[in-house]
PDB file of C-alpha atoms and ligand atoms in Angstrom:
ATOM      1  CA  MET A1125     -12.927 -50.418   4.106  1.00  0.00           C
ATOM      2  CA  VAL A1126     -10.050 -51.643   6.228  1.00  0.00           C
ATOM      3  CA  LEU A1127      -9.419 -48.983   8.856  1.00  0.00           C
ATOM      4  CA  ARG A1128      -5.913 -48.753  10.288  1.00  0.00           C
ATOM      5  CA  PRO A1129      -4.344 -46.545  12.981  1.00  0.00           C
ATOM      6  CA  LEU A1130      -3.238 -43.167  11.670  1.00  0.00           C
ATOM      7  CA  PRO A1131       0.386 -43.369  10.448  1.00  0.00           C
ATOM      8  CA  GLN A1132       3.040 -41.284  12.192  1.00  0.00           C
ATOM      9  CA  GLY A1133       3.225 -37.755  10.846  1.00  0.00           C
ATOM     10  CA  TYR A1134      -0.332 -37.748   9.443  1.00  0.00           C
ATOM     11  CA  ARG A1135      -2.618 -35.113  10.911  1.00  0.00           C
ATOM     12  CA  TYR A1136      -5.842 -36.332  12.483  1.00  0.00           C
ATOM     13  CA  TYR A1137      -7.898 -33.285  11.547  1.00  0.00           C
ATOM     14  CA  TYR A1138      -7.569 -33.639   7.795  1.00  0.00           C
ATOM     15  CA  VAL A1139     -10.172 -36.395   8.006  1.00  0.00           C
ATOM     16  CA  LEU A1140     -12.558 -33.493   8.614  1.00  0.00           C
ATOM     17  CA  HIS A1141     -11.264 -31.292   5.746  1.00  0.00           C
ATOM     18  CA  PRO A1142     -11.929 -29.608   3.380  1.00  0.00           C
ATOM     19  CA  ARG A1143     -13.725 -26.958   5.380  1.00  0.00           C
ATOM     20  CA  PRO A1144     -15.537 -23.758   4.406  1.00  0.00           C
ATOM     21  CA  THR A1145     -13.284 -20.777   4.977  1.00  0.00           C
ATOM     22  CA  ILE A1146     -14.523 -17.565   6.548  1.00  0.00           C
ATOM     23  CA  VAL A1147     -12.627 -14.347   7.236  1.00  0.00           C
ATOM     24  CA  LEU A1148     -12.911 -12.851  10.712  1.00  0.00           C
ATOM     25  CA  LEU A1149     -12.742  -9.073  10.884  1.00  0.00           C
ATOM     26  CA  THR A1150     -11.816  -7.675  14.298  1.00  0.00           C
ATOM     27  CA  ARG A1151     -11.002  -4.390  16.030  1.00  0.00           C
ATOM     28  CA  CYS A1152      -7.533  -4.359  17.558  1.00  0.00           C
ATOM     29  CA  PRO A1153      -5.617  -2.646  20.349  1.00  0.00           C
ATOM     30  CA  ASN A1154      -3.229  -1.019  17.819  1.00  0.00           C
ATOM     31  CA  GLY A1155      -6.165   1.069  16.586  1.00  0.00           C
ATOM     32  CA  ARG A1156      -6.496  -0.931  13.372  1.00  0.00           C
ATOM     33  CA  LEU A1157      -8.959  -3.426  12.018  1.00  0.00           C
ATOM     34  CA  ASN A1158      -7.643  -6.870  11.135  1.00  0.00           C
ATOM     35  CA  MET A1159      -8.677  -9.826   8.979  1.00  0.00           C
ATOM     36  CA  MET A1160      -7.897 -13.502   9.515  1.00  0.00           C
ATOM     37  CA  PRO A1161      -9.178 -16.526   7.607  1.00  0.00           C
ATOM     38  CA  ALA A1162     -10.476 -19.393   9.744  1.00  0.00           C
ATOM     39  CA  SER A1163     -11.653 -22.755   8.491  1.00  0.00           C
ATOM     40  CA  TRP A1164     -12.207 -24.278  11.925  1.00  0.00           C
ATOM     41  CA  ASN A1165     -15.679 -22.836  12.203  1.00  0.00           C
ATOM     42  CA  THR A1166     -19.155 -24.249  12.633  1.00  0.00           C
ATOM     43  CA  PRO A1167     -22.748 -23.201  13.267  1.00  0.00           C
ATOM     44  CA  VAL A1168     -23.688 -24.251  16.823  1.00  0.00           C
ATOM     45  CA  SER A1169     -27.321 -23.376  17.584  1.00  0.00           C
ATOM     46  CA  GLU A1170     -30.299 -21.747  15.906  1.00  0.00           C
ATOM     47  CA  GLU A1171     -31.849 -20.229  19.064  1.00  0.00           C
ATOM     48  CA  PRO A1172     -29.885 -18.108  19.670  1.00  0.00           C
ATOM     49  CA  PRO A1173     -28.093 -18.150  16.322  1.00  0.00           C
ATOM     50  CA  THR A1174     -24.456 -18.933  17.103  1.00  0.00           C
ATOM     51  CA  VAL A1175     -21.239 -19.836  15.302  1.00  0.00           C
ATOM     52  CA  ALA A1176     -18.096 -21.240  16.951  1.00  0.00           C
ATOM     53  CA  ILE A1177     -14.614 -20.440  15.660  1.00  0.00           C
ATOM     54  CA  ALA A1178     -11.307 -21.829  16.952  1.00  0.00           C
ATOM     55  CA  VAL A1179      -8.753 -19.008  17.215  1.00  0.00           C
ATOM     56  CA  ASP A1180      -5.108 -19.716  18.002  1.00  0.00           C
ATOM     57  CA  ARG A1181      -3.961 -17.755  21.055  1.00  0.00           C
ATOM     58  CA  ASP A1182      -0.752 -16.806  19.196  1.00  0.00           C
ATOM     59  CA  SER A1183      -2.738 -14.953  16.528  1.00  0.00           C
ATOM     60  CA  TYR A1184      -3.264 -11.223  16.653  1.00  0.00           C
ATOM     61  CA  THR A1185      -6.964 -11.884  16.121  1.00  0.00           C
ATOM     62  CA  TYR A1186      -7.052 -13.514  19.558  1.00  0.00           C
ATOM     63  CA  GLU A1187      -5.635 -10.332  21.104  1.00  0.00           C
ATOM     64  CA  CYS A1188      -8.132  -8.267  19.129  1.00  0.00           C
ATOM     65  CA  LEU A1189     -11.113 -10.347  20.272  1.00  0.00           C
ATOM     66  CA  GLU A1190      -9.974 -10.104  23.887  1.00  0.00           C
ATOM     67  CA  TYR A1191      -9.710  -6.333  23.407  1.00  0.00           C
ATOM     68  CA  HIS A1192     -13.018  -5.906  21.564  1.00  0.00           C
ATOM     69  CA  PRO A1193     -15.401  -8.884  21.694  1.00  0.00           C
ATOM     70  CA  GLU A1194     -17.180  -8.212  18.416  1.00  0.00           C
ATOM     71  CA  SER A1195     -16.445  -9.364  14.904  1.00  0.00           C
ATOM     72  CA  THR A1196     -17.840  -9.774  11.452  1.00  0.00           C
ATOM     73  CA  ILE A1197     -17.682 -13.239   9.935  1.00  0.00           C
ATOM     74  CA  ASN A1198     -17.241 -12.817   6.195  1.00  0.00           C
ATOM     75  CA  VAL A1199     -17.663 -15.476   3.507  1.00  0.00           C
ATOM     76  CA  PRO A1200     -15.250 -14.937   0.599  1.00  0.00           C
ATOM     77  CA  SER A1201     -15.884 -16.290  -2.881  1.00  0.00           C
ATOM     78  CA  SER A1202     -13.431 -18.649  -4.538  1.00  0.00           C
ATOM     79  CA  ASP A1203     -12.267 -15.695  -6.692  1.00  0.00           C
ATOM     80  CA  MET A1204     -10.523 -14.397  -3.587  1.00  0.00           C
ATOM     81  CA  LEU A1205      -8.262 -17.418  -3.199  1.00  0.00           C
ATOM     82  CA  ASP A1206      -4.876 -15.662  -3.295  1.00  0.00           C
ATOM     83  CA  LEU A1207      -6.016 -12.806  -1.105  1.00  0.00           C
ATOM     84  CA  VAL A1208      -7.511 -15.138   1.506  1.00  0.00           C
ATOM     85  CA  TYR A1209      -4.374 -17.241   1.605  1.00  0.00           C
ATOM     86  CA  ARG A1210      -2.219 -14.137   2.029  1.00  0.00           C
ATOM     87  CA  LEU A1211      -4.467 -12.881   4.875  1.00  0.00           C
ATOM     88  CA  GLY A1212      -3.792 -16.197   6.594  1.00  0.00           C
ATOM     89  CA  THR A1213      -0.026 -16.107   6.260  1.00  0.00           C
ATOM     90  CA  VAL A1214       0.839 -12.693   7.716  1.00  0.00           C
ATOM     91  CA  SER A1215      -0.136 -11.198  11.052  1.00  0.00           C
ATOM     92  CA  GLY A1216      -1.940  -7.962  11.732  1.00  0.00           C
ATOM     93  CA  ARG A1217       0.735  -7.383  14.354  1.00  0.00           C
ATOM     94  CA  ASP A1218       3.221  -6.757  11.535  1.00  0.00           C
ATOM     95  CA  VAL A1219       1.098  -5.597   8.610  1.00  0.00           C
ATOM     96  CA  ASP A1220      -2.027  -3.529   8.109  1.00  0.00           C
ATOM     97  CA  LYS A1221      -3.647  -6.174   5.903  1.00  0.00           C
ATOM     98  CA  ILE A1222      -6.674  -4.044   5.112  1.00  0.00           C
ATOM     99  CA  ARG A1223      -4.544  -1.187   3.821  1.00  0.00           C
ATOM    100  CA  GLU A1224      -2.093  -3.481   2.026  1.00  0.00           C
ATOM    101  CA  HIS A1225      -4.872  -5.083   0.018  1.00  0.00           C
ATOM    102  CA  ASN A1226      -7.088  -2.020  -0.264  1.00  0.00           C
ATOM    103  CA  ILE A1227      -9.981  -3.964   1.271  1.00  0.00           C
ATOM    104  CA  GLN A1228     -13.305  -2.179   1.005  1.00  0.00           C
ATOM    105  CA  LEU A1229     -15.375  -2.110   4.181  1.00  0.00           C
ATOM    106  CA  GLU A1230     -18.888  -1.007   5.020  1.00  0.00           C
ATOM    107  CA  GLU A1231     -20.412  -0.075   8.333  1.00  0.00           C
ATOM    108  CA  SER A1232     -22.233  -2.729  10.317  1.00  0.00           C
ATOM    109  CA  TYR A1233     -25.598  -2.083  11.947  1.00  0.00           C
ATOM    110  CA  ARG A1234     -25.355  -4.167  15.115  1.00  0.00           C
ATOM    111  CA  VAL A1235     -21.640  -4.188  15.929  1.00  0.00           C
ATOM    112  CA  SER A1236     -18.866  -1.609  15.748  1.00  0.00           C
ATOM    113  CA  VAL A1237     -16.695  -3.754  13.469  1.00  0.00           C
ATOM    114  CA  PRO A1238     -17.335  -3.224   9.744  1.00  0.00           C
ATOM    115  CA  ARG A1239     -18.296  -5.826   7.171  1.00  0.00           C
ATOM    116  CA  TRP A1240     -16.177  -6.779   4.158  1.00  0.00           C
ATOM    117  CA  ARG A1241     -18.043  -5.233   1.260  1.00  0.00           C
ATOM    118  CA  ASP A1242     -16.813  -7.694  -1.384  1.00  0.00           C
ATOM    119  CA  ALA A1243     -17.681 -10.824   0.583  1.00  0.00           C
ATOM    120  CA  LEU A1244     -20.569 -13.052  -0.517  1.00  0.00           C
ATOM    121  CA  ALA A1245     -22.001 -12.781   2.987  1.00  0.00           C
ATOM    122  CA  SER A1246     -21.201 -11.109   6.256  1.00  0.00           C
ATOM    123  CA  LEU A1247     -22.470 -11.963   9.725  1.00  0.00           C
ATOM    124  CA  GLU A1248     -22.375  -9.391  12.494  1.00  0.00           C
ATOM    125  CA  ALA A1249     -21.317 -11.181  15.652  1.00  0.00           C
ATOM    126  CA  ARG A1250     -20.625 -10.667  19.348  1.00  0.00           C
ATOM    127  CA  VAL A1251     -18.751 -13.068  21.617  1.00  0.00           C
ATOM    128  CA  TYR A1252     -21.353 -15.070  23.531  1.00  0.00           C
ATOM    129  CA  ASP A1253     -19.059 -17.499  25.293  1.00  0.00           C
ATOM    130  CA  SER A1254     -15.569 -18.937  24.967  1.00  0.00           C
ATOM    131  CA  ILE A1255     -13.521 -21.851  26.170  1.00  0.00           C
ATOM    132  CA  ASP A1256      -9.767 -22.413  26.244  1.00  0.00           C
ATOM    133  CA  VAL A1257      -8.819 -25.666  24.538  1.00  0.00           C
ATOM    134  CA  GLY A1258      -5.115 -26.405  24.202  1.00  0.00           C
ATOM    135  CA  GLU A1259      -3.424 -23.708  22.107  1.00  0.00           C
ATOM    136  CA  VAL A1260      -6.757 -22.319  20.966  1.00  0.00           C
ATOM    137  CA  LYS A1261      -9.646 -20.291  22.285  1.00  0.00           C
ATOM    138  CA  LEU A1262     -12.953 -21.497  20.937  1.00  0.00           C
ATOM    139  CA  TYR A1263     -15.205 -18.468  20.579  1.00  0.00           C
ATOM    140  CA  VAL A1264     -18.932 -18.926  20.351  1.00  0.00           C
ATOM    141  CA  PHE A1265     -20.375 -15.877  18.632  1.00  0.00           C
ATOM    142  CA  GLU A1266     -23.986 -14.806  18.735  1.00  0.00           C
ATOM    143  CA  ILE A1267     -25.044 -13.700  15.271  1.00  0.00           C
ATOM    144  CA  LEU A1268     -26.778 -10.340  15.441  1.00  0.00           C
ATOM    145  CA  GLY A1269     -27.168  -9.589  11.740  1.00  0.00           C
ATOM    146  CA  VAL A1270     -26.820 -11.485   8.469  1.00  0.00           C
ATOM    147  CA  TYR A1271     -26.185  -9.869   5.080  1.00  0.00           C
ATOM    148  CA  VAL A1272     -25.913 -11.822   1.829  1.00  0.00           C
ATOM    149  CA  ASP A1273     -25.682 -11.101  -1.871  1.00  0.00           C
ATOM    150  CA  LEU A1274     -29.059 -12.406  -3.036  1.00  0.00           C
ATOM    151  CA  VAL A1275     -27.764 -12.847  -6.589  1.00  0.00           C
ATOM    152  CA  PHE A1276     -25.897 -15.867  -5.217  1.00  0.00           C
ATOM    153  CA  TYR A1277     -27.949 -16.981  -2.222  1.00  0.00           C
ATOM    154  CA  THR A1278     -31.259 -18.838  -2.246  1.00  0.00           C
ATOM    155  CA  ARG A1279     -33.610 -20.306   0.333  1.00  0.00           C
ATOM    156  CA  TRP A1280     -31.453 -23.455   0.216  1.00  0.00           C
ATOM    157  CA  GLY A1281     -28.078 -21.730   0.385  1.00  0.00           C
ATOM    158  CA  TRP A1282     -25.424 -20.850  -2.197  1.00  0.00           C
ATOM    159  CA  ASP A1283     -26.282 -21.160  -5.868  1.00  0.00           C
ATOM    160  CA  PHE A1284     -23.152 -22.930  -7.087  1.00  0.00           C
ATOM    161  CA  ARG A1285     -24.128 -22.374 -10.700  1.00  0.00           C
ATOM    162  CA  LYS A1286     -23.329 -18.707 -10.078  1.00  0.00           C
ATOM    163  CA  THR A1287     -20.565 -18.613  -7.482  1.00  0.00           C
ATOM    164  CA  ASN A1288     -18.362 -20.765  -5.302  1.00  0.00           C
ATOM    165  CA  ILE A1289     -16.865 -20.751  -1.842  1.00  0.00           C
ATOM    166  CA  LEU A1290     -13.412 -21.727  -0.616  1.00  0.00           C
ATOM    167  CA  LEU A1291     -13.065 -25.105   1.052  1.00  0.00           C
ATOM    168  CA  HIS A1292      -9.708 -25.323   2.771  1.00  0.00           C
ATOM    169  CA  GLY A1293      -7.804 -28.556   2.187  1.00  0.00           C
ATOM    170  CA  ALA A1294      -4.244 -28.296   3.532  1.00  0.00           C
ATOM    171  CA  GLY A1295      -1.700 -25.482   3.315  1.00  0.00           C
ATOM    172  CA  ARG A1296      -2.135 -23.668  -0.017  1.00  0.00           C
ATOM    173  CA  ASN A1297      -4.610 -26.234  -1.275  1.00  0.00           C
ATOM    174  CA  PHE A1298      -8.299 -25.486  -1.511  1.00  0.00           C
ATOM    175  CA  TYR A1299     -11.337 -27.052  -3.141  1.00  0.00           C
ATOM    176  CA  ILE A1300     -14.504 -25.625  -4.563  1.00  0.00           C
ATOM    177  CA  VAL A1301     -17.901 -27.278  -4.490  1.00  0.00           C
ATOM    178  CA  GLY A1302     -18.142 -29.226  -7.719  1.00  0.00           C
ATOM    179  CA  LYS A1303     -20.970 -31.723  -7.777  1.00  0.00           C
ATOM    180  CA  TRP A1304     -24.543 -31.786  -6.598  1.00  0.00           C
ATOM    181  CA  ILE A1305     -25.955 -35.089  -5.338  1.00  0.00           C
ATOM    182  CA  ARG A1306     -29.240 -35.788  -3.605  1.00  0.00           C
ATOM    183  CA  ALA A1307     -30.243 -38.474  -1.130  1.00  0.00           C
ATOM    184  CA  GLY A1308     -33.095 -40.776  -2.098  1.00  0.00           C
ATOM    185  CA  LYS A1309     -36.482 -40.642  -0.386  1.00  0.00           C
ATOM    186  CA  LYS A1310     -36.630 -44.339   0.511  1.00  0.00           C
ATOM    187  CA  GLN A1311     -35.469 -45.466   3.929  1.00  0.00           C
ATOM    188  CA  VAL A1312     -32.100 -47.268   3.906  1.00  0.00           C
ATOM    189  CA  GLU A1313     -32.332 -50.780   5.427  1.00  0.00           C
TER     190      GLU A1313
HETATM  191  C1  FMN B2845      -7.426 -21.099   4.808  1.00  0.00           C
HETATM  192  C2  FMN B2845      -6.896 -20.823   6.180  1.00  0.00           C
HETATM  193  C3  FMN B2845      -7.620 -21.225   7.284  1.00  0.00           C
HETATM  194  C4  FMN B2845      -7.167 -20.956   8.570  1.00  0.00           C
HETATM  195  N1  FMN B2845      -7.933 -21.346   9.646  1.00  0.00           N
HETATM  196  C5  FMN B2845      -7.560 -20.961  10.887  1.00  0.00           C
HETATM  197  C6  FMN B2845      -8.412 -21.232  12.016  1.00  0.00           C
HETATM  198  O1  FMN B2845      -9.495 -21.799  11.888  1.00  0.00           O
HETATM  199  N2  FMN B2845      -7.996 -20.810  13.225  1.00  0.00           N
HETATM  200  C7  FMN B2845      -6.804 -20.151  13.419  1.00  0.00           C
HETATM  201  O2  FMN B2845      -6.478 -19.779  14.565  1.00  0.00           O
HETATM  202  N3  FMN B2845      -5.975 -19.896  12.376  1.00  0.00           N
HETATM  203  C8  FMN B2845      -6.344 -20.256  11.121  1.00  0.00           C
HETATM  204  N4  FMN B2845      -5.540 -19.979  10.064  1.00  0.00           N
HETATM  205  C9  FMN B2845      -4.256 -19.289  10.293  1.00  0.00           C
HETATM  206  C10 FMN B2845      -4.444 -17.770  10.501  1.00  0.00           C
HETATM  207  O3  FMN B2845      -5.280 -17.229   9.508  1.00  0.00           O
HETATM  208  C11 FMN B2845      -3.063 -17.122  10.472  1.00  0.00           C
HETATM  209  O4  FMN B2845      -2.309 -17.556  11.574  1.00  0.00           O
HETATM  210  C12 FMN B2845      -3.118 -15.597  10.397  1.00  0.00           C
HETATM  211  O5  FMN B2845      -1.885 -15.108   9.913  1.00  0.00           O
HETATM  212  C13 FMN B2845      -3.417 -14.956  11.738  1.00  0.00           C
HETATM  213  O6  FMN B2845      -3.514 -13.585  11.511  1.00  0.00           O
HETATM  214  P1  FMN B2845      -3.479 -12.504  12.688  1.00  0.00           P
HETATM  215  O7  FMN B2845      -2.193 -12.699  13.481  1.00  0.00           O
HETATM  216  O8  FMN B2845      -3.508 -11.186  11.961  1.00  0.00           O
HETATM  217  O9  FMN B2845      -4.683 -12.741  13.536  1.00  0.00           O
HETATM  218  C14 FMN B2845      -5.943 -20.267   8.758  1.00  0.00           C
HETATM  219  C15 FMN B2845      -5.197 -19.875   7.635  1.00  0.00           C
HETATM  220  C16 FMN B2845      -5.667 -20.147   6.351  1.00  0.00           C
HETATM  221  C17 FMN B2845      -4.872 -19.705   5.170  1.00  0.00           C
END
């Protein structure tokens, strides 16, 4: 490799894409529920179980989380590509996205925000901590409940012979997981 400085106009963060896309479901001050895809997300700790998600302070989801600090973190399958993209291009300030797309919800056990019934998985979450960073608020959620479709989920994670998840590339471009490789047992010199 010959590494060079990033050319003008290139975005630094794409070196860390594609990224698994989740959909945050929140309870909002306008009395509605809202859904927003977020690919800037990561597990943080196991004890307690936490997940961090970067939420733009211009988004309605930010307002909703400040209003009601609970959420469900839903994992859509790749079949939901167009829907997920649409959820990420309009704001719950202007549109009732759940009604528009006839999204089916089911009650959560540990939080008062419902889960997305057609997701592959849904995590019930409460804001544990947060930090303002630039234009974003990074929310660290404590995970209070985890629900998965066990047809697709194994002890080692998703069974990609049966389903796939959405990895966000850039703009309208996504990837799916396509190839399984395994590290050798021998130590690398
Ligand atoms: C695949 C995808 C991933 C996104 N990831 C994020 C993210 O991690 N954080 C964020 O603030 N916005 C993200 N966005 C943009 C928001 O989803 C978008 O601004 C949305 O319209 C906000 O909705 P709201 O105003 O109803 O909250 C993403 C959009 C897409 C399509």
